[in-house]
PDB file of C-alpha atoms and ligand atoms in Angstrom:
ATOM      1  CA  MET A 191     141.346-211.330 111.296  1.00  0.00           C
ATOM      2  CA  SER A 192     137.914-209.545 110.977  1.00  0.00           C
ATOM      3  CA  ILE A 193     136.870-207.235 108.625  1.00  0.00           C
ATOM      4  CA  LYS A 194     134.153-204.358 109.081  1.00  0.00           C
ATOM      5  CA  THR A 195     131.432-204.009 106.301  1.00  0.00           C
ATOM      6  CA  LYS A 196     129.033-201.373 106.158  1.00  0.00           C
ATOM      7  CA  THR A 197     126.680-203.398 107.914  1.00  0.00           C
ATOM      8  CA  THR A 198     128.491-205.852 110.250  1.00  0.00           C
ATOM      9  CA  VAL A 199     131.705-206.981 111.629  1.00  0.00           C
ATOM     10  CA  ARG A 200     132.649-210.456 110.170  1.00  0.00           C
ATOM     11  CA  GLU A 201     135.392-213.254 109.891  1.00  0.00           C
ATOM     12  CA  ASP A 202     138.104-212.359 106.853  1.00  0.00           C
ATOM     13  CA  ALA A 203     137.930-215.313 104.734  1.00  0.00           C
ATOM     14  CA  PHE A 204     138.990-213.775 101.835  1.00  0.00           C
ATOM     15  CA  ALA A 205     142.468-212.566 103.336  1.00  0.00           C
ATOM     16  CA  ASN A 206     142.973-216.130 104.521  1.00  0.00           C
ATOM     17  CA  ARG A 207     145.591-216.228 101.492  1.00  0.00           C
ATOM     18  CA  SER A 208     146.516-219.992 102.557  1.00  0.00           C
ATOM     19  CA  ARG A 209     143.004-221.504 102.372  1.00  0.00           C
ATOM     20  CA  VAL A 210     141.279-221.936  98.808  1.00  0.00           C
ATOM     21  CA  LEU A 211     137.839-220.645  99.634  1.00  0.00           C
ATOM     22  CA  LEU A 212     134.277-222.348  98.295  1.00  0.00           C
ATOM     23  CA  CYS A 213     132.022-219.688  97.188  1.00  0.00           C
ATOM     24  CA  PRO A 214     128.344-220.947  96.671  1.00  0.00           C
ATOM     25  CA  SER A 215     126.475-218.937  94.102  1.00  0.00           C
ATOM     26  CA  ILE A 216     122.595-218.137  95.466  1.00  0.00           C
ATOM     27  CA  LEU A 217     121.368-217.962  91.880  1.00  0.00           C
ATOM     28  CA  SER A 218     121.043-221.662  91.974  1.00  0.00           C
ATOM     29  CA  SER A 219     119.568-221.540  95.630  1.00  0.00           C
ATOM     30  CA  ASP A 220     115.703-221.563  96.569  1.00  0.00           C
ATOM     31  CA  LEU A 221     115.653-217.534  96.611  1.00  0.00           C
ATOM     32  CA  ALA A 222     112.169-217.528  98.613  1.00  0.00           C
ATOM     33  CA  ASN A 223     114.302-219.207 101.421  1.00  0.00           C
ATOM     34  CA  LEU A 224     117.941-217.586 100.575  1.00  0.00           C
ATOM     35  CA  ALA A 225     119.114-216.744 104.335  1.00  0.00           C
ATOM     36  CA  GLU A 226     118.086-220.192 105.532  1.00  0.00           C
ATOM     37  CA  GLU A 227     119.524-221.801 102.531  1.00  0.00           C
ATOM     38  CA  ILE A 228     122.778-220.125 103.120  1.00  0.00           C
ATOM     39  CA  ASN A 229     123.164-220.972 106.848  1.00  0.00           C
ATOM     40  CA  LEU A 230     122.094-224.464 106.238  1.00  0.00           C
ATOM     41  CA  LEU A 231     125.862-224.902 104.623  1.00  0.00           C
ATOM     42  CA  GLY A 232     127.360-223.620 107.946  1.00  0.00           C
ATOM     43  CA  ASP A 233     130.928-223.912 107.928  1.00  0.00           C
ATOM     44  CA  SER A 234     130.969-225.900 105.267  1.00  0.00           C
ATOM     45  CA  ILE A 235     131.426-222.444 102.804  1.00  0.00           C
ATOM     46  CA  ASP A 236     133.975-219.693 103.158  1.00  0.00           C
ATOM     47  CA  MET A 237     132.125-216.811 101.229  1.00  0.00           C
ATOM     48  CA  VAL A 238     128.517-216.340  99.381  1.00  0.00           C
ATOM     49  CA  HIS A 239     128.580-215.535  95.719  1.00  0.00           C
ATOM     50  CA  CYS A 240     125.942-213.174  94.858  1.00  0.00           C
ATOM     51  CA  ASP A 241     125.376-212.731  90.721  1.00  0.00           C
ATOM     52  CA  VAL A 242     124.266-209.000  90.457  1.00  0.00           C
ATOM     53  CA  MET A 243     122.825-208.969  86.588  1.00  0.00           C
ATOM     54  CA  ASP A 244     121.289-206.176  84.982  1.00  0.00           C
ATOM     55  CA  GLY A 245     119.372-207.700  82.060  1.00  0.00           C
ATOM     56  CA  HIS A 246     121.760-205.695  79.614  1.00  0.00           C
ATOM     57  CA  PHE A 247     125.123-207.088  80.148  1.00  0.00           C
ATOM     58  CA  VAL A 248     123.552-210.599  80.346  1.00  0.00           C
ATOM     59  CA  PRO A 249     120.322-211.700  79.335  1.00  0.00           C
ATOM     60  CA  ASN A 250     119.057-212.214  83.260  1.00  0.00           C
ATOM     61  CA  LEU A 251     117.900-209.861  85.986  1.00  0.00           C
ATOM     62  CA  THR A 252     118.777-210.469  89.886  1.00  0.00           C
ATOM     63  CA  PHE A 253     119.911-208.954  92.771  1.00  0.00           C
ATOM     64  CA  GLY A 254     119.708-205.347  93.496  1.00  0.00           C
ATOM     65  CA  PRO A 255     121.037-203.624  96.942  1.00  0.00           C
ATOM     66  CA  PRO A 256     118.374-204.597  99.247  1.00  0.00           C
ATOM     67  CA  VAL A 257     118.638-208.224  98.672  1.00  0.00           C
ATOM     68  CA  ILE A 258     122.140-208.054  99.264  1.00  0.00           C
ATOM     69  CA  LYS A 259     121.399-205.712 102.385  1.00  0.00           C
ATOM     70  CA  ALA A 260     119.116-208.111 103.404  1.00  0.00           C
ATOM     71  CA  LEU A 261     120.955-211.157 103.131  1.00  0.00           C
ATOM     72  CA  SER A 262     124.405-209.575 104.647  1.00  0.00           C
ATOM     73  CA  LYS A 263     121.853-208.830 107.977  1.00  0.00           C
ATOM     74  CA  ARG A 264     121.229-212.641 108.070  1.00  0.00           C
ATOM     75  CA  THR A 265     124.737-214.140 107.282  1.00  0.00           C
ATOM     76  CA  ASP A 266     128.135-213.947 109.133  1.00  0.00           C
ATOM     77  CA  LYS A 267     129.830-214.911 105.697  1.00  0.00           C
ATOM     78  CA  GLN A 268     131.402-212.218 103.470  1.00  0.00           C
ATOM     79  CA  LEU A 269     129.509-211.712 100.547  1.00  0.00           C
ATOM     80  CA  ASP A 270     131.149-211.645  97.248  1.00  0.00           C
ATOM     81  CA  VAL A 271     129.239-209.352  94.763  1.00  0.00           C
ATOM     82  CA  HIS A 272     129.516-210.165  90.948  1.00  0.00           C
ATOM     83  CA  LEU A 273     128.897-207.411  88.862  1.00  0.00           C
ATOM     84  CA  MET A 274     127.473-208.559  85.517  1.00  0.00           C
ATOM     85  CA  VAL A 275     126.260-204.912  84.625  1.00  0.00           C
ATOM     86  CA  THR A 276     126.838-202.349  81.957  1.00  0.00           C
ATOM     87  CA  ASN A 277     127.138-199.530  84.053  1.00  0.00           C
ATOM     88  CA  PRO A 278     129.076-200.512  87.412  1.00  0.00           C
ATOM     89  CA  GLY A 279     130.340-197.335  88.396  1.00  0.00           C
ATOM     90  CA  LYS A 280     126.667-196.158  89.533  1.00  0.00           C
ATOM     91  CA  LEU A 281     126.235-199.077  91.736  1.00  0.00           C
ATOM     92  CA  LEU A 282     129.421-199.582  93.741  1.00  0.00           C
ATOM     93  CA  ALA A 283     128.682-197.443  96.435  1.00  0.00           C
ATOM     94  CA  SER A 284     125.234-199.042  97.077  1.00  0.00           C
ATOM     95  CA  TYR A 285     126.842-202.503  96.707  1.00  0.00           C
ATOM     96  CA  ALA A 286     129.596-201.595  99.381  1.00  0.00           C
ATOM     97  CA  GLU A 287     126.859-199.882 101.757  1.00  0.00           C
ATOM     98  CA  ALA A 288     124.642-203.062 101.508  1.00  0.00           C
ATOM     99  CA  GLY A 289     127.696-205.381 102.541  1.00  0.00           C
ATOM    100  CA  ALA A 290     129.850-206.400 100.033  1.00  0.00           C
ATOM    101  CA  SER A 291     133.035-207.651 100.779  1.00  0.00           C
ATOM    102  CA  THR A 292     134.149-207.931  96.952  1.00  0.00           C
ATOM    103  CA  LEU A 293     132.848-205.881  94.217  1.00  0.00           C
ATOM    104  CA  VAL A 294     133.738-207.475  90.608  1.00  0.00           C
ATOM    105  CA  VAL A 295     133.963-205.816  87.761  1.00  0.00           C
ATOM    106  CA  HIS A 296     133.552-207.226  84.062  1.00  0.00           C
ATOM    107  CA  GLN A 297     136.834-206.114  81.922  1.00  0.00           C
ATOM    108  CA  GLU A 298     134.664-205.897  78.671  1.00  0.00           C
ATOM    109  CA  ILE A 299     132.636-203.074  79.829  1.00  0.00           C
ATOM    110  CA  LEU A 300     135.305-201.194  81.471  1.00  0.00           C
ATOM    111  CA  TYR A 301     136.265-197.917  79.982  1.00  0.00           C
ATOM    112  CA  HIS A 302     138.730-196.596  82.733  1.00  0.00           C
ATOM    113  CA  ALA A 303     139.938-199.636  84.824  1.00  0.00           C
ATOM    114  CA  GLN A 304     141.984-198.284  87.117  1.00  0.00           C
ATOM    115  CA  ARG A 305     139.480-195.578  88.269  1.00  0.00           C
ATOM    116  CA  THR A 306     136.848-198.321  88.936  1.00  0.00           C
ATOM    117  CA  LEU A 307     139.374-200.805  90.736  1.00  0.00           C
ATOM    118  CA  ASN A 308     140.217-197.583  92.775  1.00  0.00           C
ATOM    119  CA  GLU A 309     136.729-196.435  93.775  1.00  0.00           C
ATOM    120  CA  ILE A 310     135.853-200.154  94.803  1.00  0.00           C
ATOM    121  CA  ARG A 311     139.313-199.959  97.350  1.00  0.00           C
ATOM    122  CA  ALA A 312     138.124-196.516  98.554  1.00  0.00           C
ATOM    123  CA  LEU A 313     134.727-198.145  99.652  1.00  0.00           C
ATOM    124  CA  GLY A 314     136.374-200.779 101.478  1.00  0.00           C
ATOM    125  CA  CYS A 315     136.079-203.649  99.347  1.00  0.00           C
ATOM    126  CA  TYR A 316     138.382-206.150  97.687  1.00  0.00           C
ATOM    127  CA  ALA A 317     138.550-205.045  94.099  1.00  0.00           C
ATOM    128  CA  GLY A 318     138.077-208.034  91.159  1.00  0.00           C
ATOM    129  CA  ILE A 319     138.113-208.004  87.778  1.00  0.00           C
ATOM    130  CA  SER A 320     136.223-210.658  85.567  1.00  0.00           C
ATOM    131  CA  LEU A 321     137.010-212.086  82.098  1.00  0.00           C
ATOM    132  CA  ASN A 322     134.706-213.597  80.108  1.00  0.00           C
ATOM    133  CA  PRO A 323     135.900-217.058  78.635  1.00  0.00           C
ATOM    134  CA  ALA A 324     136.874-215.561  75.602  1.00  0.00           C
ATOM    135  CA  THR A 325     138.595-212.116  77.052  1.00  0.00           C
ATOM    136  CA  PRO A 326     142.102-212.826  76.795  1.00  0.00           C
ATOM    137  CA  ILE A 327     144.203-212.264  80.082  1.00  0.00           C
ATOM    138  CA  GLU A 328     146.490-209.808  78.561  1.00  0.00           C
ATOM    139  CA  THR A 329     143.855-207.151  78.804  1.00  0.00           C
ATOM    140  CA  ILE A 330     144.542-207.209  82.436  1.00  0.00           C
ATOM    141  CA  GLN A 331     148.101-207.067  82.774  1.00  0.00           C
ATOM    142  CA  TRP A 332     148.944-203.553  83.269  1.00  0.00           C
ATOM    143  CA  LEU A 333     146.234-203.477  86.156  1.00  0.00           C
ATOM    144  CA  LEU A 334     147.449-206.453  88.421  1.00  0.00           C
ATOM    145  CA  PRO A 335     148.373-203.628  91.471  1.00  0.00           C
ATOM    146  CA  ASP A 336     145.120-202.666  91.244  1.00  0.00           C
ATOM    147  CA  LEU A 337     143.382-205.837  92.050  1.00  0.00           C
ATOM    148  CA  ASP A 338     142.847-207.928  94.901  1.00  0.00           C
ATOM    149  CA  MET A 339     140.792-210.837  92.711  1.00  0.00           C
ATOM    150  CA  ILE A 340     140.498-212.149  89.219  1.00  0.00           C
ATOM    151  CA  LEU A 341     137.397-214.186  88.498  1.00  0.00           C
ATOM    152  CA  LEU A 342     137.734-216.225  85.250  1.00  0.00           C
ATOM    153  CA  MET A 343     134.267-216.857  83.599  1.00  0.00           C
ATOM    154  CA  SER A 344     134.382-220.838  82.531  1.00  0.00           C
ATOM    155  CA  VAL A 345     130.655-220.226  80.959  1.00  0.00           C
ATOM    156  CA  ASN A 346     129.340-217.357  79.373  1.00  0.00           C
ATOM    157  CA  PRO A 347     127.470-215.321  81.861  1.00  0.00           C
ATOM    158  CA  GLY A 348     123.668-215.214  82.520  1.00  0.00           C
ATOM    159  CA  PHE A 349     122.606-218.105  83.902  1.00  0.00           C
ATOM    160  CA  SER A 350     123.615-221.311  86.720  1.00  0.00           C
ATOM    161  CA  GLY A 351     123.584-224.781  85.336  1.00  0.00           C
ATOM    162  CA  GLN A 352     125.911-224.659  82.116  1.00  0.00           C
ATOM    163  CA  SER A 353     128.740-226.557  81.057  1.00  0.00           C
ATOM    164  CA  PHE A 354     132.533-225.820  81.931  1.00  0.00           C
ATOM    165  CA  ILE A 355     134.060-224.558  78.792  1.00  0.00           C
ATOM    166  CA  PRO A 356     137.257-227.184  78.830  1.00  0.00           C
ATOM    167  CA  GLN A 357     139.876-224.703  77.241  1.00  0.00           C
ATOM    168  CA  VAL A 358     139.531-222.091  80.347  1.00  0.00           C
ATOM    169  CA  MET A 359     141.687-224.902  82.139  1.00  0.00           C
ATOM    170  CA  GLU A 360     144.512-223.824  80.419  1.00  0.00           C
ATOM    171  CA  LYS A 361     143.508-220.132  81.077  1.00  0.00           C
ATOM    172  CA  ILE A 362     143.528-220.613  84.759  1.00  0.00           C
ATOM    173  CA  LYS A 363     147.425-221.957  84.513  1.00  0.00           C
ATOM    174  CA  LYS A 364     148.396-218.653  82.553  1.00  0.00           C
ATOM    175  CA  THR A 365     146.739-216.382  85.063  1.00  0.00           C
ATOM    176  CA  ARG A 366     147.884-218.472  88.053  1.00  0.00           C
ATOM    177  CA  ALA A 367     151.710-217.993  86.191  1.00  0.00           C
ATOM    178  CA  MET A 368     150.976-214.250  85.539  1.00  0.00           C
ATOM    179  CA  ILE A 369     150.083-213.743  89.319  1.00  0.00           C
ATOM    180  CA  ASP A 370     152.546-215.610  90.700  1.00  0.00           C
ATOM    181  CA  ALA A 371     155.259-213.738  88.207  1.00  0.00           C
ATOM    182  CA  SER A 372     153.711-210.294  89.266  1.00  0.00           C
ATOM    183  CA  GLY A 373     154.647-210.739  92.756  1.00  0.00           C
ATOM    184  CA  PHE A 374     150.795-209.307  93.918  1.00  0.00           C
ATOM    185  CA  PRO A 375     148.646-211.411  96.169  1.00  0.00           C
ATOM    186  CA  ILE A 376     145.910-211.605  94.004  1.00  0.00           C
ATOM    187  CA  ARG A 377     143.273-214.102  94.403  1.00  0.00           C
ATOM    188  CA  LEU A 378     141.944-216.196  91.029  1.00  0.00           C
ATOM    189  CA  GLN A 379     138.133-217.213  91.349  1.00  0.00           C
ATOM    190  CA  VAL A 380     136.798-219.444  88.879  1.00  0.00           C
ATOM    191  CA  ASP A 381     132.783-219.442  88.067  1.00  0.00           C
ATOM    192  CA  GLY A 382     130.564-221.540  86.130  1.00  0.00           C
ATOM    193  CA  GLY A 383     130.212-225.337  85.788  1.00  0.00           C
ATOM    194  CA  VAL A 384     132.004-226.241  88.438  1.00  0.00           C
ATOM    195  CA  THR A 385     131.390-229.653  89.615  1.00  0.00           C
ATOM    196  CA  LEU A 386     132.606-232.361  91.841  1.00  0.00           C
ATOM    197  CA  ASP A 387     134.354-234.109  89.383  1.00  0.00           C
ATOM    198  CA  ASN A 388     136.477-230.975  88.008  1.00  0.00           C
ATOM    199  CA  ALA A 389     137.031-228.889  91.345  1.00  0.00           C
ATOM    200  CA  ALA A 390     140.281-230.412  92.249  1.00  0.00           C
ATOM    201  CA  ASP A 391     141.788-230.029  88.603  1.00  0.00           C
ATOM    202  CA  ILE A 392     140.658-226.404  88.538  1.00  0.00           C
ATOM    203  CA  VAL A 393     142.712-225.898  92.015  1.00  0.00           C
ATOM    204  CA  ARG A 394     145.583-227.670  90.678  1.00  0.00           C
ATOM    205  CA  ALA A 395     145.401-225.315  87.533  1.00  0.00           C
ATOM    206  CA  GLY A 396     145.991-222.629  89.942  1.00  0.00           C
ATOM    207  CA  ALA A 397     142.283-220.899  91.296  1.00  0.00           C
ATOM    208  CA  ASP A 398     142.133-220.459  94.987  1.00  0.00           C
ATOM    209  CA  MET A 399     138.332-219.395  95.057  1.00  0.00           C
ATOM    210  CA  ILE A 400     135.788-222.045  93.600  1.00  0.00           C
ATOM    211  CA  VAL A 401     132.318-220.813  92.813  1.00  0.00           C
ATOM    212  CA  ALA A 402     129.601-223.465  92.566  1.00  0.00           C
ATOM    213  CA  GLY A 403     126.271-222.861  91.822  1.00  0.00           C
ATOM    214  CA  SER A 404     124.077-226.399  90.793  1.00  0.00           C
ATOM    215  CA  ALA A 405     126.967-228.118  92.366  1.00  0.00           C
ATOM    216  CA  VAL A 406     125.850-227.268  95.469  1.00  0.00           C
ATOM    217  CA  PHE A 407     121.966-226.479  95.652  1.00  0.00           C
ATOM    218  CA  GLY A 408     121.357-228.311  92.441  1.00  0.00           C
ATOM    219  CA  GLN A 409     121.985-231.349  94.706  1.00  0.00           C
ATOM    220  CA  GLU A 410     119.601-233.117  96.677  1.00  0.00           C
ATOM    221  CA  SER A 411     121.729-232.221 100.174  1.00  0.00           C
ATOM    222  CA  PRO A 412     123.628-228.876  99.279  1.00  0.00           C
ATOM    223  CA  LYS A 413     125.224-229.392 102.616  1.00  0.00           C
ATOM    224  CA  GLU A 414     126.789-232.531 101.717  1.00  0.00           C
ATOM    225  CA  ALA A 415     127.633-231.192  98.183  1.00  0.00           C
ATOM    226  CA  ALA A 416     129.311-228.455  99.636  1.00  0.00           C
ATOM    227  CA  GLU A 417     131.321-230.561 102.319  1.00  0.00           C
ATOM    228  CA  SER A 418     132.419-232.928  99.755  1.00  0.00           C
ATOM    229  CA  LEU A 419     133.442-230.023  97.227  1.00  0.00           C
ATOM    230  CA  GLY A 420     135.257-228.180 100.069  1.00  0.00           C
ATOM    231  CA  ARG A 421     137.205-231.482 100.715  1.00  0.00           C
ATOM    232  CA  ALA A 422     138.044-231.846  97.404  1.00  0.00           C
ATOM    233  CA  ILE A 423     139.358-228.274  96.743  1.00  0.00           C
ATOM    234  CA  ARG A 424     141.280-228.434  99.907  1.00  0.00           C
ATOM    235  CA  LEU A 425     142.827-231.947  99.486  1.00  0.00           C
ATOM    236  CA  ALA A 426     143.751-230.966  95.987  1.00  0.00           C
ATOM    237  CA  LYS A 427     145.253-227.513  97.418  1.00  0.00           C
ATOM    238  CA  ALA A 428     147.256-229.276 100.227  1.00  0.00           C
ATOM    239  CA  LYS A 429     148.844-231.555  97.763  1.00  0.00           C
ATOM    240  CA  LEU A 430     150.057-228.593  95.161  1.00  0.00           C
TER     241      LEU A 430
HETATM  242  C1  DX5 B 206     126.857-217.287  85.889  1.00  0.00           C
HETATM  243  C2  DX5 B 206     127.123-216.793  87.477  1.00  0.00           C
HETATM  244  C3  DX5 B 206     127.676-218.105  87.854  1.00  0.00           C
HETATM  245  C4  DX5 B 206     126.730-219.399  88.298  1.00  0.00           C
HETATM  246  C5  DX5 B 206     127.489-220.464  88.587  1.00  0.00           C
HETATM  247  O1  DX5 B 206     126.297-216.030  84.787  1.00  0.00           O
HETATM  248  O2  DX5 B 206     128.167-216.220  87.549  1.00  0.00           O
HETATM  249  O3  DX5 B 206     128.146-217.519  89.382  1.00  0.00           O
HETATM  250  O4  DX5 B 206     125.821-218.787  89.127  1.00  0.00           O
HETATM  251  O5  DX5 B 206     126.441-221.900  88.155  1.00  0.00           O
HETATM  252  P1  DX5 B 206     127.034-222.779  88.196  1.00  0.00           P
HETATM  253  O6  DX5 B 206     127.944-223.215  89.181  1.00  0.00           O
HETATM  254  O7  DX5 B 206     125.891-223.915  88.039  1.00  0.00           O
HETATM  255  O8  DX5 B 206     127.513-223.016  86.405  1.00  0.00           O
HETATM  256 ZN1   ZN B 207     129.250-215.093  89.261  1.00  0.00          ZN
END
């Protein structure tokens, strides 16, 4: 299946529910060679995770819509856009226009979550919500019909290279159970501190989208690192 974003037509990896997806985070890449860094990974990756930070919700500042648009033109992978911003409402249309396939907003700053999620879907993107490690999953219980993806942060957002917070493993299991009980086809993404050592456990706990920054781009060969991670998560999924 293919999907048309505002900038291009590309394979809709997100819709292939039987596949666990590897999404490298460009935050850890050589940003002066962004498109080359992604393209070197070839088909070892499924989507590209783009961490948008506003210097307010998190103490860091990253990519505006022009960067996402430029990247979108140079890759055939879908762009998974994680909005770590205080005012996502004003930005949704710009990032959709730039070529985002998913738009993920943070529960901690949403006053009217359904409204925002419905806007994302109306823009032709998959709608995701992200929870910081300390945010209870019960806060999204009534949003499940409006969601295509739940992103569980396994570090406090803002930077690459932090360590996975161990108690999030239990949260992944509980969230997977909540999704399965709901019957809605919601993907479960885990972001932060993923390594070759814990990736399989994260998939066994119930994740089907894995974000990895330093575990890919911080390695001597990002392509080999992505291939190893991909193998580990697919093997774990196949054995479930
Ligand atoms: C953290 C970001 C993550 C980060 C992951 O705020 O949301 O996507 O880039 O980096 P690693 O995998 O190095 O923890
Ligand atoms: Zn992220």
